Structure formats: structure tokens, C-alpha cells
Tab-separated table of C-alpha atoms in Angstrom:
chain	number	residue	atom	x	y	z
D	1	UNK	CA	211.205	-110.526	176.326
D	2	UNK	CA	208.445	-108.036	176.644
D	3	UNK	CA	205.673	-110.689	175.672
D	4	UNK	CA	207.036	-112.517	178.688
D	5	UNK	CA	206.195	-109.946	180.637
D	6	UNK	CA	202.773	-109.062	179.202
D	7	UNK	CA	201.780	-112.875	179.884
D	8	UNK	CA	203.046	-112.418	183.296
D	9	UNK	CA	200.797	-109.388	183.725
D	10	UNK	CA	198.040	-111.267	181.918
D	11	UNK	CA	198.042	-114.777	184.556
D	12	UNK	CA	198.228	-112.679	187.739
D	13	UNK	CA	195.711	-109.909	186.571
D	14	UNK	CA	193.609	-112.452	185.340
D	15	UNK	CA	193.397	-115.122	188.215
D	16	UNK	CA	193.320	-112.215	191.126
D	17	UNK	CA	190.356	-110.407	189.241
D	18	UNK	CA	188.413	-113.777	188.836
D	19	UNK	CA	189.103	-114.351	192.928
D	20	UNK	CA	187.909	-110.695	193.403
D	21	UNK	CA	184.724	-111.394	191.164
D	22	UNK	CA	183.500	-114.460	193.078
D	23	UNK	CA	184.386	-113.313	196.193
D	24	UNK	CA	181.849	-110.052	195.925
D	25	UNK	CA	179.112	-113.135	194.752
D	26	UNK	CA	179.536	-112.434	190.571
D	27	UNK	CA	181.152	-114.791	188.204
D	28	UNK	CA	184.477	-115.426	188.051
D	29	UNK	CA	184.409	-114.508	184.190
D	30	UNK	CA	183.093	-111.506	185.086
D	31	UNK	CA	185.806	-110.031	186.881
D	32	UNK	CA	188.447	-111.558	184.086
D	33	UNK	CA	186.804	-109.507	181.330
D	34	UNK	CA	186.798	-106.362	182.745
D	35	UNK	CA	190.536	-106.328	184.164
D	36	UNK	CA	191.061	-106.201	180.211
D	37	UNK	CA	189.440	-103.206	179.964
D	38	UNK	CA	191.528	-102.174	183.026
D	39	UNK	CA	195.232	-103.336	181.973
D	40	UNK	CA	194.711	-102.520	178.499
D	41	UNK	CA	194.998	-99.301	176.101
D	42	UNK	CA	191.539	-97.403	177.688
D	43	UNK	CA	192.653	-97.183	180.960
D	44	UNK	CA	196.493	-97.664	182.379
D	45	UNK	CA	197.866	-99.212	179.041
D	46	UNK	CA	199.763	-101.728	180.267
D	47	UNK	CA	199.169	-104.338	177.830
D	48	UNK	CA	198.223	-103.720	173.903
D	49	UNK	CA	196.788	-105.866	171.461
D	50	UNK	CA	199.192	-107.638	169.538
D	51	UNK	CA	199.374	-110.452	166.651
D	52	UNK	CA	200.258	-113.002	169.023
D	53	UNK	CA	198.226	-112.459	171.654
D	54	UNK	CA	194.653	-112.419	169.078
D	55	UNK	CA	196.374	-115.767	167.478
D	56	UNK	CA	196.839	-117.163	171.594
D	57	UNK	CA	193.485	-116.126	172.689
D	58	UNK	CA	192.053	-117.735	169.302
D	59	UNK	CA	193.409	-121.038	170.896
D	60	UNK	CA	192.007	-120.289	173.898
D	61	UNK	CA	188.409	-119.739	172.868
D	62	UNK	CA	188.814	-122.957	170.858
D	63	UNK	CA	189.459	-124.950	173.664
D	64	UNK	CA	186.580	-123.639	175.663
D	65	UNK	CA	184.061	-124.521	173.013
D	66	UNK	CA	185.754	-127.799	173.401
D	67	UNK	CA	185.703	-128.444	176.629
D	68	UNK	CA	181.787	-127.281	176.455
D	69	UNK	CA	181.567	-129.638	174.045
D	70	UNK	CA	183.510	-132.578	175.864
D	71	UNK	CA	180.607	-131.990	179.045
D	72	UNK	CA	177.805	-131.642	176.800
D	73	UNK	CA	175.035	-133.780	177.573
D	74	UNK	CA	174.565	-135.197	173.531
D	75	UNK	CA	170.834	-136.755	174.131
D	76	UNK	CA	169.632	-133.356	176.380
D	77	UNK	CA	171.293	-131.544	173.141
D	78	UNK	CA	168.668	-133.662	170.926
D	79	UNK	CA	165.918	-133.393	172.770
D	80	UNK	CA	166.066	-129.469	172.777
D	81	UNK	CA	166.807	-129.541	168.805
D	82	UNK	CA	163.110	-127.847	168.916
D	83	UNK	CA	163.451	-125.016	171.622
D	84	UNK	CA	167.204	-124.317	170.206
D	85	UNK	CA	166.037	-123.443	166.494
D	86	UNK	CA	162.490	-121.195	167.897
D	87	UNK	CA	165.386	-119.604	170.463
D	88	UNK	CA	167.574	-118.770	167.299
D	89	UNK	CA	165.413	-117.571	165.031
D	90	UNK	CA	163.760	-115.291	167.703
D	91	UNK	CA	167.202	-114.276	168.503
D	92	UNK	CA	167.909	-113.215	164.907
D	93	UNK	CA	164.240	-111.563	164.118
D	94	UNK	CA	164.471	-109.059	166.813
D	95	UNK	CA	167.833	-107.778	166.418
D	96	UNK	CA	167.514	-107.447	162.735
D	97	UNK	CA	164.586	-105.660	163.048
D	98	UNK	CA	165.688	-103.607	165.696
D	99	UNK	CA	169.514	-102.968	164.143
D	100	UNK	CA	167.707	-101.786	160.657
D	101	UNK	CA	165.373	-99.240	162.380
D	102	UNK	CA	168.484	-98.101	164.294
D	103	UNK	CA	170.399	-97.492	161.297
D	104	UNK	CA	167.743	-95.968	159.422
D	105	UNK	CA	167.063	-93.281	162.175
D	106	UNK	CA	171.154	-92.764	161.918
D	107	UNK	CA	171.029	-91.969	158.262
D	108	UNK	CA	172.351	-94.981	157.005
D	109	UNK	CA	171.415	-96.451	153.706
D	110	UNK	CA	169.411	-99.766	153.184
D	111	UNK	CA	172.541	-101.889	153.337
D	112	UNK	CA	174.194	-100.651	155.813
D	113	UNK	CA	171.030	-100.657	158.259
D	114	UNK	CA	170.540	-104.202	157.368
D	115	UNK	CA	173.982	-105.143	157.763
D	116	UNK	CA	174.109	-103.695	161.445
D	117	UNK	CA	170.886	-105.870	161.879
D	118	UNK	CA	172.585	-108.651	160.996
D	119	UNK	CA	175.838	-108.211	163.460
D	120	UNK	CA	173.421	-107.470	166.045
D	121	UNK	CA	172.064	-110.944	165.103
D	122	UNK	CA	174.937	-113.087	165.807
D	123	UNK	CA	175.763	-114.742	169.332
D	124	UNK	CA	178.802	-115.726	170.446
D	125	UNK	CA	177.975	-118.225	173.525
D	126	UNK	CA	181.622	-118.508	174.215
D	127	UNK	CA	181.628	-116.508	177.475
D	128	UNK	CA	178.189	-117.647	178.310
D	129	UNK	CA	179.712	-121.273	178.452
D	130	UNK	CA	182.379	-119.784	181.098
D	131	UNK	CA	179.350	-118.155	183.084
D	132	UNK	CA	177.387	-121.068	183.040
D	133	UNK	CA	180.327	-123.469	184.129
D	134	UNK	CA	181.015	-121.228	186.771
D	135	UNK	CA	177.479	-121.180	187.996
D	136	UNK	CA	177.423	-125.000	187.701
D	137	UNK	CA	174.893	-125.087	184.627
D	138	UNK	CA	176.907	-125.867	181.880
D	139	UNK	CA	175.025	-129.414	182.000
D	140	UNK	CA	171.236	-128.448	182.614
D	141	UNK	CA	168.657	-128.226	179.768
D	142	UNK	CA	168.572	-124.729	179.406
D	143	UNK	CA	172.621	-124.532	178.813
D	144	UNK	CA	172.102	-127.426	176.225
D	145	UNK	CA	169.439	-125.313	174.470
D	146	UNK	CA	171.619	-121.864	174.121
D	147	UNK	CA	174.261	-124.245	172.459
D	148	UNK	CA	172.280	-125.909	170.273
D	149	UNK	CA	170.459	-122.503	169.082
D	150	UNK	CA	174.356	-121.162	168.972
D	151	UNK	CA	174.563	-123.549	166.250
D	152	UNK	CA	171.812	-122.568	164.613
D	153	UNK	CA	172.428	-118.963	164.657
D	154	UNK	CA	175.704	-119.035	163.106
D	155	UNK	CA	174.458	-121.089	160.409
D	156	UNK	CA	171.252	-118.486	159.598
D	157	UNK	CA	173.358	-115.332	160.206
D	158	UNK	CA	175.992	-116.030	158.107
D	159	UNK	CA	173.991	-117.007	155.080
D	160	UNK	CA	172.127	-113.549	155.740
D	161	UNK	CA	175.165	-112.154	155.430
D	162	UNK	CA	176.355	-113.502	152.587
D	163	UNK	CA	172.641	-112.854	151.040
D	164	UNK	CA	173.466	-109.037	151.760
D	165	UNK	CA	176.619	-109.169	150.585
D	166	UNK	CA	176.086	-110.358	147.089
D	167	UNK	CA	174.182	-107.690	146.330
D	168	UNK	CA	176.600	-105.328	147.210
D	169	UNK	CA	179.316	-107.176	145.097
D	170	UNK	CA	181.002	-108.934	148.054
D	171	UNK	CA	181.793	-111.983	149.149
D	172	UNK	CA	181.139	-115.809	147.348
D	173	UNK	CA	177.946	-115.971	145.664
D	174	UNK	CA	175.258	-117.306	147.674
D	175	UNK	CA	174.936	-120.565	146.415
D	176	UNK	CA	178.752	-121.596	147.221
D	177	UNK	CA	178.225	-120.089	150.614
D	178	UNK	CA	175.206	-122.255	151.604
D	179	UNK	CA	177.049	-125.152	149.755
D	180	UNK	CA	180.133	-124.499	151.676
D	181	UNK	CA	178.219	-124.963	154.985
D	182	UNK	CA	176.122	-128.075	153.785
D	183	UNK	CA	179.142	-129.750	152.901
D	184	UNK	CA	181.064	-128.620	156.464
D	185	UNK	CA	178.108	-130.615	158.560
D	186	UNK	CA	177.785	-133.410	156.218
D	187	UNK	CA	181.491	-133.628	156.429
D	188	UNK	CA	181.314	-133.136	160.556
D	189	UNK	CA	179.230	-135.740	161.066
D	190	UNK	CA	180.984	-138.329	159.321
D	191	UNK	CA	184.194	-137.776	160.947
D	192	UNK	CA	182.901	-137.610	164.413
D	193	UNK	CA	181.121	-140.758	163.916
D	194	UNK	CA	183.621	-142.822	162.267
D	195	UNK	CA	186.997	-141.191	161.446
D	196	UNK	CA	187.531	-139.576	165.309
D	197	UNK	CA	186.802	-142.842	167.080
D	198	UNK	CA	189.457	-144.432	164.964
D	199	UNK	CA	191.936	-141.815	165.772
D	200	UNK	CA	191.625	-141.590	169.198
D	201	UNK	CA	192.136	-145.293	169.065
D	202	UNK	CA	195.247	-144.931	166.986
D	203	UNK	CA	196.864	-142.436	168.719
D	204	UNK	CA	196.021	-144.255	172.181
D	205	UNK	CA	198.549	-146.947	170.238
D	206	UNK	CA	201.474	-145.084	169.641
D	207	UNK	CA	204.470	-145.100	172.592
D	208	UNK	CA	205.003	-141.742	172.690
D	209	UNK	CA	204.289	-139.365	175.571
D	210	UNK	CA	200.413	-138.094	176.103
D	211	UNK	CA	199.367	-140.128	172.974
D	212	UNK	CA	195.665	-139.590	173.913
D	213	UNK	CA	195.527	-135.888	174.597
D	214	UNK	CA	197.948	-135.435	170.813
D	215	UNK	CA	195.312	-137.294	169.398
D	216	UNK	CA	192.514	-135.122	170.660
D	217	UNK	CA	194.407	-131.628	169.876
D	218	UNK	CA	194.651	-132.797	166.756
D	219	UNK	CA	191.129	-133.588	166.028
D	220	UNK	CA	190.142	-129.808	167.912
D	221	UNK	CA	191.985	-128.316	165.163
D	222	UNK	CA	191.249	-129.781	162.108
D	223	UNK	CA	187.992	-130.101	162.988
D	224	UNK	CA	188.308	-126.264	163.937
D	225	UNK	CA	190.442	-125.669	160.728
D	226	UNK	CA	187.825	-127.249	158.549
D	227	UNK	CA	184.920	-124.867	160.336
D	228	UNK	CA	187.110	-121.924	159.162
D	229	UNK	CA	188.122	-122.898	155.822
D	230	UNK	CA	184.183	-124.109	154.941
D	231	UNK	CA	182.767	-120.431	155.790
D	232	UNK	CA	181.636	-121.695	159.551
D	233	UNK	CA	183.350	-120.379	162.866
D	234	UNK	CA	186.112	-122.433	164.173
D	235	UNK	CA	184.214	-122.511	167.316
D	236	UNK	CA	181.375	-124.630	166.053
D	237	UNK	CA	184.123	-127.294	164.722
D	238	UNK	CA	186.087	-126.988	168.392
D	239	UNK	CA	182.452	-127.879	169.757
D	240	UNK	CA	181.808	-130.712	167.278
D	241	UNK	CA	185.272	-132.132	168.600
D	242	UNK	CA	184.274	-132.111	172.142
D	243	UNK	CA	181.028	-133.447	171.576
D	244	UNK	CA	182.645	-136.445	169.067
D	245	UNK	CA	185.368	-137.360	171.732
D	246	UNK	CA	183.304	-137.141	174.211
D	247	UNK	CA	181.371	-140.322	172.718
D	248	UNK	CA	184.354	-142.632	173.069
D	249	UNK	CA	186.099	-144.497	176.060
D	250	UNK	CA	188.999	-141.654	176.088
D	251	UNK	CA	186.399	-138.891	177.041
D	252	UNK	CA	187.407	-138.171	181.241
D	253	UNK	CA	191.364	-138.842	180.104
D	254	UNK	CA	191.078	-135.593	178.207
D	255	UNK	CA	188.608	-133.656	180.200
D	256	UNK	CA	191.424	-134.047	182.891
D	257	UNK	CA	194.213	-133.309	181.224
D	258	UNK	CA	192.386	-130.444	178.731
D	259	UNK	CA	191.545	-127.965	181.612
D	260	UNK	CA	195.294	-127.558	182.719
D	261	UNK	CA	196.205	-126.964	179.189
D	262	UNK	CA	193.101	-124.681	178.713
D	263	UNK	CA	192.942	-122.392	181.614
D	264	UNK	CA	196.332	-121.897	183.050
D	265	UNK	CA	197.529	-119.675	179.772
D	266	UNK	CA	195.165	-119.727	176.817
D	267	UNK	CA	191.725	-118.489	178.438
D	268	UNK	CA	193.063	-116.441	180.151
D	269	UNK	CA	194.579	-114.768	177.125
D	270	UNK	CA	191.172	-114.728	175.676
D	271	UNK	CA	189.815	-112.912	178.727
D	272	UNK	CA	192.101	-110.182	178.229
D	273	UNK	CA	192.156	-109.749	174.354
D	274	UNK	CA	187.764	-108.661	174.795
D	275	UNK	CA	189.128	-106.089	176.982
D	276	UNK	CA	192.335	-105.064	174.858
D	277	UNK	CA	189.872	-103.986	171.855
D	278	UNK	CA	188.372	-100.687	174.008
D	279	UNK	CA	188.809	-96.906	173.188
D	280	UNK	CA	187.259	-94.502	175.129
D	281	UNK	CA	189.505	-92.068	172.311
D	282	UNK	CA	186.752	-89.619	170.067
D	283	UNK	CA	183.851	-90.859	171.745
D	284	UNK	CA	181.733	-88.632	173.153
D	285	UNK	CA	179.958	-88.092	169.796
D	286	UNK	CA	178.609	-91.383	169.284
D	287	UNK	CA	177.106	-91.298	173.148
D	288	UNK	CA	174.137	-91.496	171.344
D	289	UNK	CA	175.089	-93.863	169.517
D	290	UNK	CA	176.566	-96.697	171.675
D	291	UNK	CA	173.737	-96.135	174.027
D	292	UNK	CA	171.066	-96.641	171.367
D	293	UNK	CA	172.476	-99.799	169.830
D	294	UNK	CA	173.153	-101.111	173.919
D	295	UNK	CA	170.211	-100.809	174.269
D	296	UNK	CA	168.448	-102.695	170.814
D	297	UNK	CA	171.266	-104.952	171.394
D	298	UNK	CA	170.682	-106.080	174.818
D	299	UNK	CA	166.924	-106.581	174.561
D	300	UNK	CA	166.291	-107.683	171.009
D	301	UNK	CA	168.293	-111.137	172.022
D	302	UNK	CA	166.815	-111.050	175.790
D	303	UNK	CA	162.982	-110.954	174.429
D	304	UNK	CA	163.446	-112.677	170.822
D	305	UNK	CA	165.487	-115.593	172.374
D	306	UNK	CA	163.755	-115.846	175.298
D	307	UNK	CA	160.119	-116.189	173.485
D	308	UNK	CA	161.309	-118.673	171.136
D	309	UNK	CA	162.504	-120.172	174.254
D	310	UNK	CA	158.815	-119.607	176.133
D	311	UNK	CA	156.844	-120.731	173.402
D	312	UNK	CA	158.841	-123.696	173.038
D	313	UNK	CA	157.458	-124.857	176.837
D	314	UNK	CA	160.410	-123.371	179.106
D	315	UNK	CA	158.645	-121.730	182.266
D	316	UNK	CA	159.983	-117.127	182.407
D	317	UNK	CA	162.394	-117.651	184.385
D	318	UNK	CA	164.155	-120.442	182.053
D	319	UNK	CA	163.329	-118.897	179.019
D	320	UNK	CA	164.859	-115.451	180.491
D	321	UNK	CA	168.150	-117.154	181.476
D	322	UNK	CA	167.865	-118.690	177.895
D	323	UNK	CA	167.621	-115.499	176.204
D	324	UNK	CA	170.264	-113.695	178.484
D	325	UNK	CA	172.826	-116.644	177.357
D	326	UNK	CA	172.247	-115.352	173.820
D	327	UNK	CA	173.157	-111.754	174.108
D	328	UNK	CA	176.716	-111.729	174.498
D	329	UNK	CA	178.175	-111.160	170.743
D	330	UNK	CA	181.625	-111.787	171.706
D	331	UNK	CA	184.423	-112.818	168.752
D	332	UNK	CA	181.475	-113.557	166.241
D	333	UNK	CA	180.048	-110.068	166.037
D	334	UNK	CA	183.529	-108.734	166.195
D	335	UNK	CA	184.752	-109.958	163.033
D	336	UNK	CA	181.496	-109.663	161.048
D	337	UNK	CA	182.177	-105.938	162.055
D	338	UNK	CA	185.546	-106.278	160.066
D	339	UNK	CA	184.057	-108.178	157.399
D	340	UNK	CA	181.767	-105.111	156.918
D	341	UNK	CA	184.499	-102.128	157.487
D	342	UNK	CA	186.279	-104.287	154.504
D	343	UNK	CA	183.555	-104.254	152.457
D	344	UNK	CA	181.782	-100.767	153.143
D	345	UNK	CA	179.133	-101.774	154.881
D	346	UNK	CA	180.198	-100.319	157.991
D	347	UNK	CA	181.513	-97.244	157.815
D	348	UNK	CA	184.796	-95.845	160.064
D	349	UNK	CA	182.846	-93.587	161.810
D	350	UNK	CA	180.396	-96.119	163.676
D	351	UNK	CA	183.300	-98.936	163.497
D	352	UNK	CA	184.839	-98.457	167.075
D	353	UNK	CA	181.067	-97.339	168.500
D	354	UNK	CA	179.911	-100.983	167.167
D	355	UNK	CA	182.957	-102.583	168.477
D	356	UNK	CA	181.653	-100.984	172.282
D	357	UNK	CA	178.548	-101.879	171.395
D	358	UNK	CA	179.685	-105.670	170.726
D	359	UNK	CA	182.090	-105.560	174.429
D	360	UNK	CA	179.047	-104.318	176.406
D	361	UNK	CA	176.922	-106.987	175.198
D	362	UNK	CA	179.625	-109.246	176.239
D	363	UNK	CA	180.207	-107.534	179.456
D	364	UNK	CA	176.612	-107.687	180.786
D	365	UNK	CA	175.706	-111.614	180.241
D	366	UNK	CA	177.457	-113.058	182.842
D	367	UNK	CA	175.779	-110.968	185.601
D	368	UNK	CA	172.498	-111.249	183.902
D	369	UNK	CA	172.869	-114.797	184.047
D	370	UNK	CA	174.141	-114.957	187.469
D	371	UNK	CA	170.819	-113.114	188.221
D	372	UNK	CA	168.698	-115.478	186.509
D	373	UNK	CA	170.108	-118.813	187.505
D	374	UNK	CA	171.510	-117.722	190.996
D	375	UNK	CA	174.240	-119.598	193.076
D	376	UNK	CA	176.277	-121.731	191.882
D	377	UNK	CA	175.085	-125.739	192.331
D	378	UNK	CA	177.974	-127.729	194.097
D	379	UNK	CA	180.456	-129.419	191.705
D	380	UNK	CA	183.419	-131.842	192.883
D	381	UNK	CA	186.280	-130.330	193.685
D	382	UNK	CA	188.420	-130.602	191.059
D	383	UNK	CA	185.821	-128.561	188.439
D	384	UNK	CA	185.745	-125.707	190.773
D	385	UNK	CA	189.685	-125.597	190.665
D	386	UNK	CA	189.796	-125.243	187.427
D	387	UNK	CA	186.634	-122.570	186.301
């Protein structure tokens, strides 16, 4: 009974604090992220992080990659191929660099330094993808480049990271790791090009109620499921999904009928859970700390994203709102963090600093990019009821 009341909390908190974001001219996400931080164990405490509600807002992240993927623009997402890999491997130069001098100066040994690097090297474009829905960009160029170099970046950071970790005595050996991830976008393409298609088609057949939208969950999860299981986030195989699906005749029956499903409980859930995973408790040591990291953090994506994104022919102001996409760290960063507390890379003492570290990152891209790419371009009315 007391979940039911934590999801009540959750909806009305939520929805109010998105109204109360837009209406002072930020994004809507904005004001949803931070009423975590509110509602949650750093301020009044009155919601905690709980097993079901990281496994609910795991579904809801999944389906908004998918829907990003579902209104992805497939041949602007080609012809940026170019500015999305110079955009992530800027973004991953810069805050490796920058994350091993920072550990370094800290004390930390080689590995550890390097392995900070690397979480400071991952993106997580999931809230970006709100921002830039809400902002009525989600289907311009420069949104189609931050996904595509989202791609990219998982791909590099977590072969890095497996690099790092062999050497340490953790984790598969590289080879199966890099194998692993071949095999997951050999595998992705085939099914989105033959095997979804089909499904859709059978499902579409079957006389049971929405036959169409079953068909699609199921092809968001095991797509999703495979992602997971072949060393890649679930979020890139949500994304595939979208962008497979959204290739066939069925595509505007489930961006209808998706959003409902999406944003009335499970995004919301999502929302909340970034906020849920704040302590202000034993802090005040690692001021330092936090700020120092913000900092490297915050620019090292900002300038290394947005020159791969300059020097790939975007005008500043693009390649800015390029490289501000790419900062927030989000889910990704957060469990690379655990992945390196297990495996004593990342020590207890800087664990909840990083964590911060990882939130504020989060916190600041949706104003940045409000900023950047300004008011929000008019959408029909039904896609502004639902962001």
C-alpha cells in the first residue's frame, strides 16, 4: 500500500514541477528532475529509492530512447554518421584527459585516475532527448547528431573500460568484450531489417486487443534485453527498436498509443529515481572534490564535443548546443560508477562525491540547452500534451 502512495506522490510532484518549470520559461524536464532531489532522502524524505521503483524507471528510460528512436529522422541520422563519430571521440578525449589529471592531483593511483576518466567519458543522452523534445528539436540535425555520437560513445567507452579492466583482473577479456558488441550490431541490424517488419506484421494479424502496440513492446524489449545481455546499454537496443518500427506502415499507430503508456507513469518514475540517488550526508569534505570534477566534467564534454562538432562544419552556436547535449551522464555514468566500486577502482570515499558529480551533470543540460537552442518551435497539439 505504501508504493501506492509513493507513485501518487511521484505523478502529482512530477507533472506540477514540470508546469512550474515551463511556466518560469525552462524545460519542463528541468523542473521534474529536481523535485527528486526535493521529495527524496536529501531534502524532506518523502520518497526513498527502492527495488521497484529503479526496475520502473528502467522501463521508463527505455521507452524514451524509443520513442526518440520512433521520431528519428533515419536519413538526417546517416548523413551526420561523420559529425556524430568527430563529436564522440572529442567527447571522450577531453574528459579522459581531464578525469586522469583530476585523479592524479587527488592521490589516486594510475587506474583509478584513468578509470574516473573514463566515467567522465560516457554520455547518457537520455534526458537530453526529453530537453530537446520539449524545445521542439528532437528532429533537427543537430539532435540527430548527439544521437548518433551517443551511439558511438557507448560503444568506445565501454571497450575502454573493459581495456582498463583487464588489467586489473576484472571483467571478460577484451577480445569477448569487443566480440560481444560486434556480434550485438550485426545481430541489430538484421532483425530490424527483416525479422521486426515481419513481426509487426504478425502481430497486426492476431484478434486480440492492441495487437500492434504488443507487438512493438515486445520488440523494445528484446531488442533492449539483447543490448544488455551483449555488454551494450539497453538504451541503445530501445533506440534501435524505435528507429526499426519506425520504418514500417505501423510507425504513427504506436507513436500514438506509446506516449500514454510512456509518460503518464514510467518517465515520470525515471524523473524521480535521478533525484532519489542524492546525499548531502558527510559531504562537506569532498567540496573540493565535487566542485573540481563539476567542473572537468561540465567542460571537457561542452569543448571536446562541441569541436568535433565545429570541425565537422556545424556553425558555434550548433556545435555548442551539440556539445551541451553530450554532457549529461545520466544512468550510463551511474552504473559504470558501480561497476568500479565492485571492482576497486573507485574507492568508497569518492563513490557518493562521483555519484553528485554524475546528477549535476545531468541537472545542468537541459538549461544549457534551453540557452543554446532557445524557445521552443511550435509542434501540433497533441506532442505538446504529452512532453
Amino acid at each position: 500500500m505504501f508504493f501506492f502512495f509513493q507513485l501518487l506522490l511521484i505523478l502529482v510532484a512530477v507533472k506540477f514541477a514540470g508546469d512550474l518549470s515551463a511556466r518560469l520559461g525552462q524545460p519542463a524536464v528541468l523542473g521534474k528532475l529536481l523535485v527528486g532531489v526535493l521529495v527524496g532522502p536529501a531534502m524532506l524524505g518523502f520518497i526513498e529509492s527502492s527495488d521497484i521503483i529503479t526496475e520502473l524507471s528502467q522501463i521508463g528510460v527505455l521507452l524514451l530512447m524509443f520513442i526518440a528512436g520512433l521520431e528519428t529522422d533515419v536519413d538526417q541520422l546517416n548523413k551526420t554518421k561523420r559529425s556524430s563519430f568527430a563529436v564522440a571521440v572529442g567527447g571522450i578525449l577531453l574528459p579522459l584527459l581531464g578525469g586522469y589529471i583530476g585523479g592524479i592531483a587527488f592521490g589516486m593511483s594510475q587506474f583509478e585516475a584513468i578509470f574516473i576518466g573514463l566515467l567522465l567519458s560516457a554520455t547518457s543522452v537520455s534526458i537530453s532527448v526529453q530537453t530537446l523534445r520539449d524545445l521542439g528539436q528532437l528532429k533537427s540535425k543537430e539532435s540527430a547528431t548527439i544521437l548518433g555520437a551517443a551511439i558511438v560513445d557507448d560503444i568506445l567507452v565501454v571497450i575502454l573500460l573493459a581495456f582498463t579492466m583487464s588489467f586489473v583482473g576484472s571483467g571478460d577479456a577484451l577480445s569477448l568484450v569487443i566480440g560481444k558488441k560486434f556480434l550485438f550490431f550485426v545481430l541489430v541490424i538484421g532483425i530490424c531489417w527483416k525479422v521486426v517488419p515481419w513481426l509487426m506484421r504478425l502481430f497486426a494479424r492476431l484478434r486480440i486487443t492492441e495487437a500492434v502496440m504488443s507487438g512493438a513492446m515486445v520488440i523494445l524489449l528484446g531488442l533492449a534485453f539483447m543490448a544488455e545481455k551483449l555488454g551494450v546499454a539497453g538504451i541503445i537496443g530501445a533506440f534501435a527498436a524505435g528507429i526499426a518500427i519506425s520504418q514500417t506502415s505501423f510507425k504513427h499507430v504506436v507513436e500514438e498509443k506509446i506516449e500514454p503508456i510512456a509518460y503518464v507513469i514510467f518517465v515520470p518514475i525515471f524523473f524521480i529515481s535521478i533525484g532519489l540517488n542524492v546525499s548531502f550526508v558527510g559531504l562537506s569534505d569532498q567540496i573540493l572534490f565535487i566542485t573540481i570534477f563539476t567542473i572537468i566534467g561540465i567542460l571537457s564534454k561542452l569543448i571536446g564535443s562541441g569541436l568535433g562538432a565545429r570541425l565537422t562544419g556545424y556553425q558555434w552556436k550548433s556545435a555548442l548546443g551539440i556539445g551541451s547535449g553530450m554532457i549529461s551522464r545520466g544512468e550510463v555514468a551511474l552504473i559504470i560508477a558501480t561497476i568500479g566500486k565492485q571492482a576497486d577502482l573507485l574507492s568508497d570515499k569518492y563513490y557518493t562525491s562521483i555519484v553528485i558529480v554524475i546528477l549535476i551533470t545531468t541537472l545542468v543540460t537541459p538549461p544549457l540547452l534551453k540557452i543554446i537552442f532557445g524557445e521552443k518551435k511550435v509542434e501540433p497539439p497533441e506532442k505538446m500534451q504529452s512532453a
